[in-house]
XYZ file of C-alpha atoms in Angstrom:
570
model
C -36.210 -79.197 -6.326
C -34.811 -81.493 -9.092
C -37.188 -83.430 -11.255
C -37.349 -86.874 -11.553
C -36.497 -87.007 -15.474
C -33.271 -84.611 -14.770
C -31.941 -87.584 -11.280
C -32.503 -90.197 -14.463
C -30.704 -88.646 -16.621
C -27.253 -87.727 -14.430
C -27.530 -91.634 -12.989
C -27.871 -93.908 -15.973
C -27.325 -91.243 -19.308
C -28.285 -92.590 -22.289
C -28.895 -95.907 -20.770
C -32.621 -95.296 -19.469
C -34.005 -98.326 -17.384
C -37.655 -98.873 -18.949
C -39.432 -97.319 -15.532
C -36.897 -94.581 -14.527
C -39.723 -93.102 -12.152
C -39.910 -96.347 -10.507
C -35.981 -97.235 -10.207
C -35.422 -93.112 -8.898
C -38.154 -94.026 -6.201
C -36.260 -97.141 -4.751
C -32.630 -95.071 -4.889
C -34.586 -92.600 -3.218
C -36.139 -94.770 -0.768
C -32.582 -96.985 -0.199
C -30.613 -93.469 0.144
C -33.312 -92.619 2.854
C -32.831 -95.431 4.719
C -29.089 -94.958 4.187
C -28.888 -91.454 5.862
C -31.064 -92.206 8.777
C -28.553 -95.204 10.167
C -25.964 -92.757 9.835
C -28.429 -90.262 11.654
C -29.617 -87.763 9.496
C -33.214 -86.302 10.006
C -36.037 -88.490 8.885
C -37.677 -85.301 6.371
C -34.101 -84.475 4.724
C -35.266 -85.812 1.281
C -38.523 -84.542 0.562
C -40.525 -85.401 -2.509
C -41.557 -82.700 -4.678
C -43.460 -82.590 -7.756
C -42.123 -83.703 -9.971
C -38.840 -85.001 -7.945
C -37.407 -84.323 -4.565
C -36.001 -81.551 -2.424
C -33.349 -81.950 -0.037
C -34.451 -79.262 2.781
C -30.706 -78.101 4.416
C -30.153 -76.466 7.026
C -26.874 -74.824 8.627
C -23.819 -76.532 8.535
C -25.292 -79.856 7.102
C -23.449 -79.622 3.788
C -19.543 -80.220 3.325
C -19.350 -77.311 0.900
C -21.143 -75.026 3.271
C -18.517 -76.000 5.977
C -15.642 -75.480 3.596
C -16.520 -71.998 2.542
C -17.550 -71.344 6.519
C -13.860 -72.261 7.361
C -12.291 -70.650 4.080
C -13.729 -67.223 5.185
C -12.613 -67.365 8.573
C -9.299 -67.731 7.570
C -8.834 -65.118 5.522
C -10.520 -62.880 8.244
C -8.033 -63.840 10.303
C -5.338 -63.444 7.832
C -6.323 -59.723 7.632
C -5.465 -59.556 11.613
C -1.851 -61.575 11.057
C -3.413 -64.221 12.867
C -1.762 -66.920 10.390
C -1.487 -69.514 13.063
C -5.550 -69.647 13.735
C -5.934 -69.041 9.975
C -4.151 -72.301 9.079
C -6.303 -74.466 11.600
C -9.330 -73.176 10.015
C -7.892 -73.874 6.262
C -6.806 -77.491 7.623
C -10.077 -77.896 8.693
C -11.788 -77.143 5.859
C -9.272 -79.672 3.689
C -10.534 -82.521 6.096
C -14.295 -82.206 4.587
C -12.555 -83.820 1.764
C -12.295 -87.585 2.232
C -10.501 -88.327 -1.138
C -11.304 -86.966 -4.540
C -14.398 -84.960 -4.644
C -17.014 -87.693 -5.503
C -15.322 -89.976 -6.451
C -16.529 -93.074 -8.076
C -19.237 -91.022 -9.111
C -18.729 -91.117 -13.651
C -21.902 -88.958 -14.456
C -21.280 -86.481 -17.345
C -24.014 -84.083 -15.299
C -21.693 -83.733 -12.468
C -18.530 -83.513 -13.861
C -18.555 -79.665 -14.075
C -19.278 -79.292 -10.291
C -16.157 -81.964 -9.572
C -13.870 -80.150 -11.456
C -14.811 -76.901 -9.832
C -14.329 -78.301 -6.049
C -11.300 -79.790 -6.919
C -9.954 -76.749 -8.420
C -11.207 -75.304 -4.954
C -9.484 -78.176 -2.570
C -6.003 -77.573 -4.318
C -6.604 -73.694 -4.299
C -6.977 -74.225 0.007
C -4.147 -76.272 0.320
C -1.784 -74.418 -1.558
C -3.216 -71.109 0.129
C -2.673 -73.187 3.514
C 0.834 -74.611 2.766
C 1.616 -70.821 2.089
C 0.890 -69.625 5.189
C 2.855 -72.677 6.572
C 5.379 -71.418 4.961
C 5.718 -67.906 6.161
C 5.380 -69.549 9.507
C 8.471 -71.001 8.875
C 7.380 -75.417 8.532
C 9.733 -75.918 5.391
C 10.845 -78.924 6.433
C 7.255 -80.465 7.598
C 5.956 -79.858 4.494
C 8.498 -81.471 2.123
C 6.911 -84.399 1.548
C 3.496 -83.142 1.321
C 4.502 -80.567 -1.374
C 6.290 -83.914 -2.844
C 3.232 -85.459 -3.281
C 0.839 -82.937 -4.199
C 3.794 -82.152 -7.308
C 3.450 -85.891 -8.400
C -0.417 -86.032 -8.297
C -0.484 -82.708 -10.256
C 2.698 -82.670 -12.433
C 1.728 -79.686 -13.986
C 0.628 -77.437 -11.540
C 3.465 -74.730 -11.112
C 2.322 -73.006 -7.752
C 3.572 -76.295 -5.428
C 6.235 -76.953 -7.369
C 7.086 -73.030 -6.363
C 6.615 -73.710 -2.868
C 8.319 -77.242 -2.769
C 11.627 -75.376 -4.120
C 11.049 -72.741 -1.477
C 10.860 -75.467 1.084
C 13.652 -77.456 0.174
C 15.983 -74.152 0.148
C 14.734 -73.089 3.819
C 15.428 -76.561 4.739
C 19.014 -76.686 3.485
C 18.479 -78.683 0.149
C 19.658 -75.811 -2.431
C 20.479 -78.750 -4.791
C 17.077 -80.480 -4.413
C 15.486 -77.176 -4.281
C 17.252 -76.480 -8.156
C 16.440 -80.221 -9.404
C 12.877 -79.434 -8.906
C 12.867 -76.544 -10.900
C 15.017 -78.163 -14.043
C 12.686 -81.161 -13.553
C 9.350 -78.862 -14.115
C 10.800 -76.872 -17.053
C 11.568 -80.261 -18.961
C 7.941 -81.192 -18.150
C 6.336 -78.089 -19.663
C 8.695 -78.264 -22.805
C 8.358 -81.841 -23.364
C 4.363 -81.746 -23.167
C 3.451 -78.407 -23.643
C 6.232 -76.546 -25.392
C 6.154 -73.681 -22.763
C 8.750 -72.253 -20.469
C 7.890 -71.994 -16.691
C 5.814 -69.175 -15.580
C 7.462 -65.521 -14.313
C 6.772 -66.947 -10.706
C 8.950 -69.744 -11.502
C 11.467 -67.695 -13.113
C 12.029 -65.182 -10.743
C 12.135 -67.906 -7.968
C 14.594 -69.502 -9.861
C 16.483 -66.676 -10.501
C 16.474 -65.715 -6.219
C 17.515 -69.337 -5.637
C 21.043 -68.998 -7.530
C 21.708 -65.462 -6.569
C 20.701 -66.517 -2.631
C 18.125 -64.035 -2.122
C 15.805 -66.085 0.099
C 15.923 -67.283 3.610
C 19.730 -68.754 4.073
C 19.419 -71.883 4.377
C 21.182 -72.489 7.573
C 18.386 -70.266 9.091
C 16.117 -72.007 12.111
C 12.842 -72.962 10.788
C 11.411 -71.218 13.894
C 12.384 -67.834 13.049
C 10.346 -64.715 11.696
C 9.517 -64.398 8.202
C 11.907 -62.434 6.167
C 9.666 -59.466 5.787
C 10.928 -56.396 6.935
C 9.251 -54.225 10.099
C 10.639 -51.176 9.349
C 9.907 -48.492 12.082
C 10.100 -44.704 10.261
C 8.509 -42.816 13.328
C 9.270 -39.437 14.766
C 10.960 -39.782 17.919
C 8.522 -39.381 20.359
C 8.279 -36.694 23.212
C 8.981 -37.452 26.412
C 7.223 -34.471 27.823
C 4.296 -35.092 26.029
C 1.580 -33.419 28.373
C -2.176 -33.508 27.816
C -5.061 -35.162 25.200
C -5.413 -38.096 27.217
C -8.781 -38.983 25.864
C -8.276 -38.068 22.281
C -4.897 -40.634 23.300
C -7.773 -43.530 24.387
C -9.894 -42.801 21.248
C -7.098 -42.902 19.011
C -5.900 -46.422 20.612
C -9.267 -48.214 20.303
C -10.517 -46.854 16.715
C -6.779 -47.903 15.369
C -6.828 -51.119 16.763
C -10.443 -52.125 16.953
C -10.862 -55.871 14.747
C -12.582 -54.865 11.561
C -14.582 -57.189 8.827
C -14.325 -54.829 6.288
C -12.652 -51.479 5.621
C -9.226 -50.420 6.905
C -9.605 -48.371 10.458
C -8.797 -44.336 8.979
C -8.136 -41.790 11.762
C -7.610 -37.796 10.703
C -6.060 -35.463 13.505
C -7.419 -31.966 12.944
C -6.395 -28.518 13.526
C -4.468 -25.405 13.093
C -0.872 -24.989 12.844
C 1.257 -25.413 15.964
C -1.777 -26.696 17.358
C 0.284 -30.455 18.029
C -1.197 -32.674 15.378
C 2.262 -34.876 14.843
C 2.792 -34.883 18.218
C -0.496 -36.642 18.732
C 0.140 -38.635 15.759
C 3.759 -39.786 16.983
C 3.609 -40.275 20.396
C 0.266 -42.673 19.697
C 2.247 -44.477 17.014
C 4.721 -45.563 19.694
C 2.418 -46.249 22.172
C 1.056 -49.189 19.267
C 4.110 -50.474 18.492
C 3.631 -53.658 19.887
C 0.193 -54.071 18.186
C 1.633 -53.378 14.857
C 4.518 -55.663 15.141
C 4.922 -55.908 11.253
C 6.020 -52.229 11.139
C 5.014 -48.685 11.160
C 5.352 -46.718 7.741
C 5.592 -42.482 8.352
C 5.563 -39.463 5.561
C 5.710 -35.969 5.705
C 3.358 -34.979 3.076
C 4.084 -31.344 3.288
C 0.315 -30.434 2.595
C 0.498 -27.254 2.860
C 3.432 -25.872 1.394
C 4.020 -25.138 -2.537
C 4.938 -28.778 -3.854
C 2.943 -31.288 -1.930
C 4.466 -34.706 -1.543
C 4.278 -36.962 -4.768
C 2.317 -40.001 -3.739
C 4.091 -42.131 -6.483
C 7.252 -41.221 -4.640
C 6.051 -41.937 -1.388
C 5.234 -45.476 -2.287
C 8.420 -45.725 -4.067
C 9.642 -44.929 -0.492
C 7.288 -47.390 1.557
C 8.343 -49.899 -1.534
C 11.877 -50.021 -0.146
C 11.234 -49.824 2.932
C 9.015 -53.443 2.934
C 12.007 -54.815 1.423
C 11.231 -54.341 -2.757
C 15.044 -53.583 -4.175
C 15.234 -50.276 -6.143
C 14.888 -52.225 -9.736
C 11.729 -54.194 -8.854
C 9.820 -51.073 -8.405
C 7.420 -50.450 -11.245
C 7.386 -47.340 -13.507
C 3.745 -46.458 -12.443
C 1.813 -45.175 -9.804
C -0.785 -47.423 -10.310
C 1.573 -50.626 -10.554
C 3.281 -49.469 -6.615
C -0.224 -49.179 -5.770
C -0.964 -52.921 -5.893
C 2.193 -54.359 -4.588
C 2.207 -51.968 -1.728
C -1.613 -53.022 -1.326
C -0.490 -56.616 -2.119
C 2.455 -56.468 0.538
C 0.372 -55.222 3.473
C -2.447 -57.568 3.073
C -2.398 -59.441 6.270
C 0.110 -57.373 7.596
C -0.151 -55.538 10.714
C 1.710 -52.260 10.055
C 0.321 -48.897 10.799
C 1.171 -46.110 8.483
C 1.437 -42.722 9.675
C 0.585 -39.797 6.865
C 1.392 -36.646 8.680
C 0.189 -32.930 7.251
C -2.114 -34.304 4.671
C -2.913 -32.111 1.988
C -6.296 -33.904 0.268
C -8.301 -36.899 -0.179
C -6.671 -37.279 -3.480
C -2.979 -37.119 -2.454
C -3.944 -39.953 0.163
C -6.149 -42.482 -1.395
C -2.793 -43.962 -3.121
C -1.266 -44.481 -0.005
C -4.299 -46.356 1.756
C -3.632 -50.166 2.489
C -6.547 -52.502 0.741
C -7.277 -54.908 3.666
C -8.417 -54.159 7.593
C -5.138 -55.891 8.803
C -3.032 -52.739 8.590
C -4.674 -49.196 10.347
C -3.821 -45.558 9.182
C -3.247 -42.310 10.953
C -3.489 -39.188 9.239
C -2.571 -35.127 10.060
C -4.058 -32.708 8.200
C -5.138 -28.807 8.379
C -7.736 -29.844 6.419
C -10.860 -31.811 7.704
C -10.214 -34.632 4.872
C -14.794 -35.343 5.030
C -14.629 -36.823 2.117
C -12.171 -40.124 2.885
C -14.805 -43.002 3.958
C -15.195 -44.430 7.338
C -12.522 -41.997 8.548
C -12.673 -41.095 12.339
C -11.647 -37.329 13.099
C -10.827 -35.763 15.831
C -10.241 -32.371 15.907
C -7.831 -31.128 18.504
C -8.272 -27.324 19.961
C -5.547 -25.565 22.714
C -4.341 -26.510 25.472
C -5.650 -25.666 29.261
C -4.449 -23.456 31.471
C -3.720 -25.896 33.459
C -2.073 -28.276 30.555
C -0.172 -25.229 29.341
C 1.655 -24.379 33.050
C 2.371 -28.851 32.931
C 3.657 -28.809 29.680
C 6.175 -25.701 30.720
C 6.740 -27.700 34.150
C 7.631 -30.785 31.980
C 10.722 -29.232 30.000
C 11.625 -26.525 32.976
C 11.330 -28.535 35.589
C 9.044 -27.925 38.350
C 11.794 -26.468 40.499
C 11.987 -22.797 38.157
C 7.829 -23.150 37.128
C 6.788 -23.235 40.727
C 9.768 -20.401 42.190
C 7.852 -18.216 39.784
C 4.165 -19.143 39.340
C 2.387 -16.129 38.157
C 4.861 -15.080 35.195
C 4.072 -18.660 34.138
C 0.773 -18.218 33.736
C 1.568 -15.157 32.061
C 3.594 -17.134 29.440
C 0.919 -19.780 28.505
C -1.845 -16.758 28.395
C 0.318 -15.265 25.789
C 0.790 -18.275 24.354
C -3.436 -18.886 24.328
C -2.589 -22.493 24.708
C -0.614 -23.185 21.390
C 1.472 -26.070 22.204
C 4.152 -25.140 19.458
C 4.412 -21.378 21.268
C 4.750 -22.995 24.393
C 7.477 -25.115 23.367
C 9.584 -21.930 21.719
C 8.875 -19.977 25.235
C 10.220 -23.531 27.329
C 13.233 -24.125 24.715
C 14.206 -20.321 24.971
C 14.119 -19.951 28.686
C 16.309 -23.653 28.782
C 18.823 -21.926 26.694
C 19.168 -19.054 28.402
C 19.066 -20.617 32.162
C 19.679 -17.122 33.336
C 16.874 -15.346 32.319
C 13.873 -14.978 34.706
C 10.034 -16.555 33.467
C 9.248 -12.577 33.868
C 11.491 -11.190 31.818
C 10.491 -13.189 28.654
C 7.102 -12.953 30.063
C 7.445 -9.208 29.859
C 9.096 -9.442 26.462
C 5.621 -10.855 24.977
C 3.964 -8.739 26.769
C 3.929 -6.317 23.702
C 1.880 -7.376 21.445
C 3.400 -5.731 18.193
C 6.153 -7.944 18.977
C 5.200 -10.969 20.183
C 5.440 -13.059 16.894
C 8.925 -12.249 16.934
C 9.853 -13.513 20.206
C 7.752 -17.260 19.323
C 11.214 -18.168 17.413
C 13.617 -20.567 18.519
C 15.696 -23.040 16.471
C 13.503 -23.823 13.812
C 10.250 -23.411 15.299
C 8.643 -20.378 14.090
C 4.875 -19.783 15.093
C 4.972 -16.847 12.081
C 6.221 -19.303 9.679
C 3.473 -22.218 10.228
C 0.820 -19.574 10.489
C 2.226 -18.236 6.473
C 1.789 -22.271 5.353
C -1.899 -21.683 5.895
C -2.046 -18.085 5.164
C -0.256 -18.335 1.675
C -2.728 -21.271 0.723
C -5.908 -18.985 0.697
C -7.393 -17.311 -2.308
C -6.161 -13.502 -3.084
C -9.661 -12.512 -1.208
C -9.917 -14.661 1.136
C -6.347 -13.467 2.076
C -7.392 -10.119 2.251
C -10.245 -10.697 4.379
C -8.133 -12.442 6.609
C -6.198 -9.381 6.851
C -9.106 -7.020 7.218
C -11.009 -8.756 9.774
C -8.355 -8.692 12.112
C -8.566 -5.356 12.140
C -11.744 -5.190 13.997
C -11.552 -4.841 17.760
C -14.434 -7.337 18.802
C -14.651 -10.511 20.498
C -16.645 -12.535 17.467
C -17.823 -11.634 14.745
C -20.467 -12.736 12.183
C -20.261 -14.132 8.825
C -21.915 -10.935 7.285
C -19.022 -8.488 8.472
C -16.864 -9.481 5.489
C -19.649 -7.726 3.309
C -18.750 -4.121 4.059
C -15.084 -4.954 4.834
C -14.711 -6.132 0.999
C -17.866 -4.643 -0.747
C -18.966 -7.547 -2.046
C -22.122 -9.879 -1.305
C -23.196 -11.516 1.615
C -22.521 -14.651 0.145
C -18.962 -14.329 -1.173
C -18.015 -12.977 1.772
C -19.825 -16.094 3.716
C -17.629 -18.507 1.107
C -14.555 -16.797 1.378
C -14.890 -17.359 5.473
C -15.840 -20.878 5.301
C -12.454 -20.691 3.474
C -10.410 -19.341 6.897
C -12.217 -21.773 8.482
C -11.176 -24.809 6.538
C -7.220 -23.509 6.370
C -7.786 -23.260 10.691
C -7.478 -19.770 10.558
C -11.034 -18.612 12.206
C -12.842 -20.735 14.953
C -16.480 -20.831 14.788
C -17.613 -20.073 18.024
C -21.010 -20.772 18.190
C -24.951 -19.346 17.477
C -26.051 -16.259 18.625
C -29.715 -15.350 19.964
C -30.758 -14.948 16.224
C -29.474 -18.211 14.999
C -26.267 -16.576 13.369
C -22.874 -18.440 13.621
C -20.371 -16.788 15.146
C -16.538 -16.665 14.247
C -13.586 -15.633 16.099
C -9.333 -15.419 16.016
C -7.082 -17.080 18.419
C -4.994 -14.198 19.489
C -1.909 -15.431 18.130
C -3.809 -15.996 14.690
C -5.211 -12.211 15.107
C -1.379 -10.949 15.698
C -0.137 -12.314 12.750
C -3.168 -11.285 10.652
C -2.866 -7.815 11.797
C 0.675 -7.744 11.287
C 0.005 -9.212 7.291
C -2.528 -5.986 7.341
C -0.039 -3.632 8.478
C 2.680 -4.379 5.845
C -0.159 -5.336 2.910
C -2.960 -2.669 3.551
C -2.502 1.040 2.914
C -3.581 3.173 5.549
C -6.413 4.472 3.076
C -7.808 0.748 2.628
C -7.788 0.121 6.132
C -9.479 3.258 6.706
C -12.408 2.799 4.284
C -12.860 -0.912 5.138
C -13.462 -0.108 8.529
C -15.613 2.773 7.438
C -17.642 0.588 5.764
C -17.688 -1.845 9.049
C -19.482 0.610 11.443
């Protein structure tokens, strides 16, 4: 409601009529009449003691309609749609018939005029933008000439008028405009040209933007770089956690950028996953796909202020225009991605910590992450936790690098091989890439070779890939006692075991020993398997994981401490 005194005062000022109640009335009643020929309901103005109400409703008001359409647009702007985001930003600019009220002189409006014309030439230099990186120079020439004259001192068109004149060949022009704005600025404000300015200037005379030759039509000069893994092309298995991955990353989001974490023990195929998705997406991340080894579990973790030095260069920032400070790369990589569509790939995560850095800031852009570690506390993240491989996955995923020809002449010692391999994907890639290089060996003989157990963990070598050495990442990340319960608990010839065992096996408490299993379960190094009858969880080694922890017994454990550990056990 506004009162009859306050409609007076913003009409007439200091010049009262002598019966401003009277005079308000007839406006009132003429504006009625006014709005109903131009078909507006009949109860829009209501009066309201002590003055009148306008009752709104959606989409009735030219403001409402602008922010409507301003918000769509940068929606779609966060899903690279920049063609649909510039119809909805031209849309909004037509609400404006000509300068916002104009002819209108009250003093009691003058605040709210200056605000939505700040607003209309905050649109349609946001709009023009996007024009720009859709590559219109040449279309937009004259409006940008225009705009400049009706707002001399404005320095963002004058920006985008020199960019437009260089795209369109007009280097000259493109310079004039820029001498022409700094004698403006000195002459009436005794300022140089903002940094903006200046660096444009600056990329102007050393060439740096589009050439100008260039066709208008092409992509923007952003770069797409593509830093993936090669991708497998035997790839076998995880079909659905494939289809999860697909629609959580790409799924349209209002808010929030879409966070996926890939679970699970060493070996267990987490990058795999992570890659062979990635290239699968490709085409729905067409601005580029970002990748990083984070090395999360080993000694020195990845730096994230060196990582997004990395990303930096890779979007196309030259060495010397990278700031000193982690917090500075932050916001241009943040700044760079918005309405991007890149996905970024952060493989063997270490913490929350290490990767909140390297998150983008809007929805456009998705982000898959490997990690050992869980990662609960990074919000809105997805995980899926991935576990071993079938039988059945196991004998296709040795049929895939073999060739069905040698897996089928010899079916049994196969299924040997991926039992000793208890469905490890990394194990069953050493046992494949060992039998390839030695094409004379039988499936048998190596079958028989890891047949004994005290030796098995020395046969899982090949090349690089060492099932002993990814098992030691996790292993040498544990506390001293959680370490040595690691060791000691293998030791025990059972199926599962409860979380109370590690009380005798250490002599401590109940619940130390609980906490320092929760910590083998966290570094993937104990499954929990379950409840039993009495409500207890129950815990349990893969029997590759139990090797190697018997083996770390064995060569860290005296005889004596094994002895009176197990002692203690029964």
């Amino acid at each position: 409601m506004v009162s009859t005194a306050h409609i007076a005062e913003a009409v007439w000022g200091d010049r009262l009529p002598s019966s401003p109640g009277n005079q308000v009335a007839l406006c009132i009643s003429a504006l009625r009449r006014r709005l109903s020929a131009a078909g507006a309901r009949a109860d829009l103005i209501k009066t309201v003691a002590p003055g009148y109400l306008i009752d709104l409703r959606e989409g009735e008001l030219d403001t409402h309609l602008v922010d409507r359409h301003r918000a769509a647009a940068r929606e779609l702007c966060t899903q690279g749609r920049r063609e649909s985001a510039v119809a909805e930003l031209r849309t909004a600019l037509s609400c404006w018939r000509g300068p916002t009220l104009s002819g209108v002189s009250s003093p009691a409006l003058q605040p709210q005029v200056s605000l939505w014309e700040e607003r209309r030439l905050g649109l349609l230099e946001e709009c023009i933008q996007l024009e720009l990186e859709l590559g219109r120079s040449r279309e937009l020439i004259g409006e940008l000439s225009a705009l400049t004259s009706e707002n001399p001192l404005r320095e963002k068109p004058r920006a985008q008028l020199m960019v437009a004149l260089y795209r369109a060949g007009r280097q000259a022009d493109a310079l004039e405009v820029y001498a022409d704005t700094r004698r403006r600025l000195n002459d009436e404000l005794g300022i140089e040209p903002g940094e903006e300015l200046r660096l444009l200037h600056q990329s102007l005379l050393r060439g740096e933007l589009d050439h100008p030759s260039a066709r208008e039509t092409a992509r923007p000069s952003d770069p797409a770089p593509c830093m993936l893994l090669a991708d497998l092309p035997d790839f076998t298995g995880r079909e659905e956690q494939i289809s999860f991955l697909r629609q959580a990353l790409t799924a349209e989001r209002k808010a929030g950028v879409p966070v996926c974490v890939v679970t699970g023990r060493g070996g267990i195929g987490k990058t795999s996953l992570a890659t062979h998705v990635a290239h699968q997406l490709r085409d729905e991340f067409p601005d580029g796909q970002l990748y990083v080894d984070l090395h999360g579990v080993q000694v020195h973790h990845a730096e994230p202020g060196k990582v997004l030095a990395r990303f930096l260069r890779e979007l196309g920032v030259e060495n010397d225009l990278i700031p000193e400070t982690n917090e500075e790369r932050a916001e241009v990589y943040r700044n760079l991605l918005a309405g991007r569509r890149v996905l970024v790939v952060l493989d063997n995560a270490a913490s929350e910590m290490q990767i909140q850095p390297l998150l983008p800031g809007s929805s456009s852009s998705s982000v898959l992450i490997t990690s050992r570690f869980r990662l609960a506390g990074l919000p809105g993240a997805q995980l899926i936790e991935l576990s071993t491989l079938s039988d059945v996955q196991s004998i296709d995923l040795l049929t895939g690098i073999l060739g069905s020809g040698r897996v089928d002449a010899e079916r049994q010692a196969a299924q040997k091989l991926a039992a000793y391999c208890g469905g490890l994907p990394l194990a069953l890639r050493i046992v494949a890439a060992r039998l390839v290089g030695r094409p004379h060996w039988t499936l048998q003989k190596l079958a028989s070779r890891l047949s004994r157990e005290h030796l098995r963990l020395d046969e899982l070598v090949h090349d690089g890939m060492d099932v002993r050495a990814s098992l030691a990442l996790s292993y040498e990340g544990l506390s001293f006692d959680a370490q040595r319960l690691f060791r000691l608990l293998a030791l025990l010839d059972v199926g599962d075991f409860a979380a109370w065992v590690g009380t005798p096996l250490l002599g401590v408490d109940e619940e130390l020993a609980e906490e320092l299993l929760e910590q083998l379960v966290d570094a993937q190094l104990v499954d929990v398997l379950g409840r039993d009858a009495t409500g207890r969880l129950r815990y349990r080694f893969h029997d590759v994981v139990r090797l190697y922890a018997r083996e770390r017994a064995g060569q860290i454990e005296p005889p004596a401490a094994r002895r009176a550990a197990l002692s203690r056990s029964l």
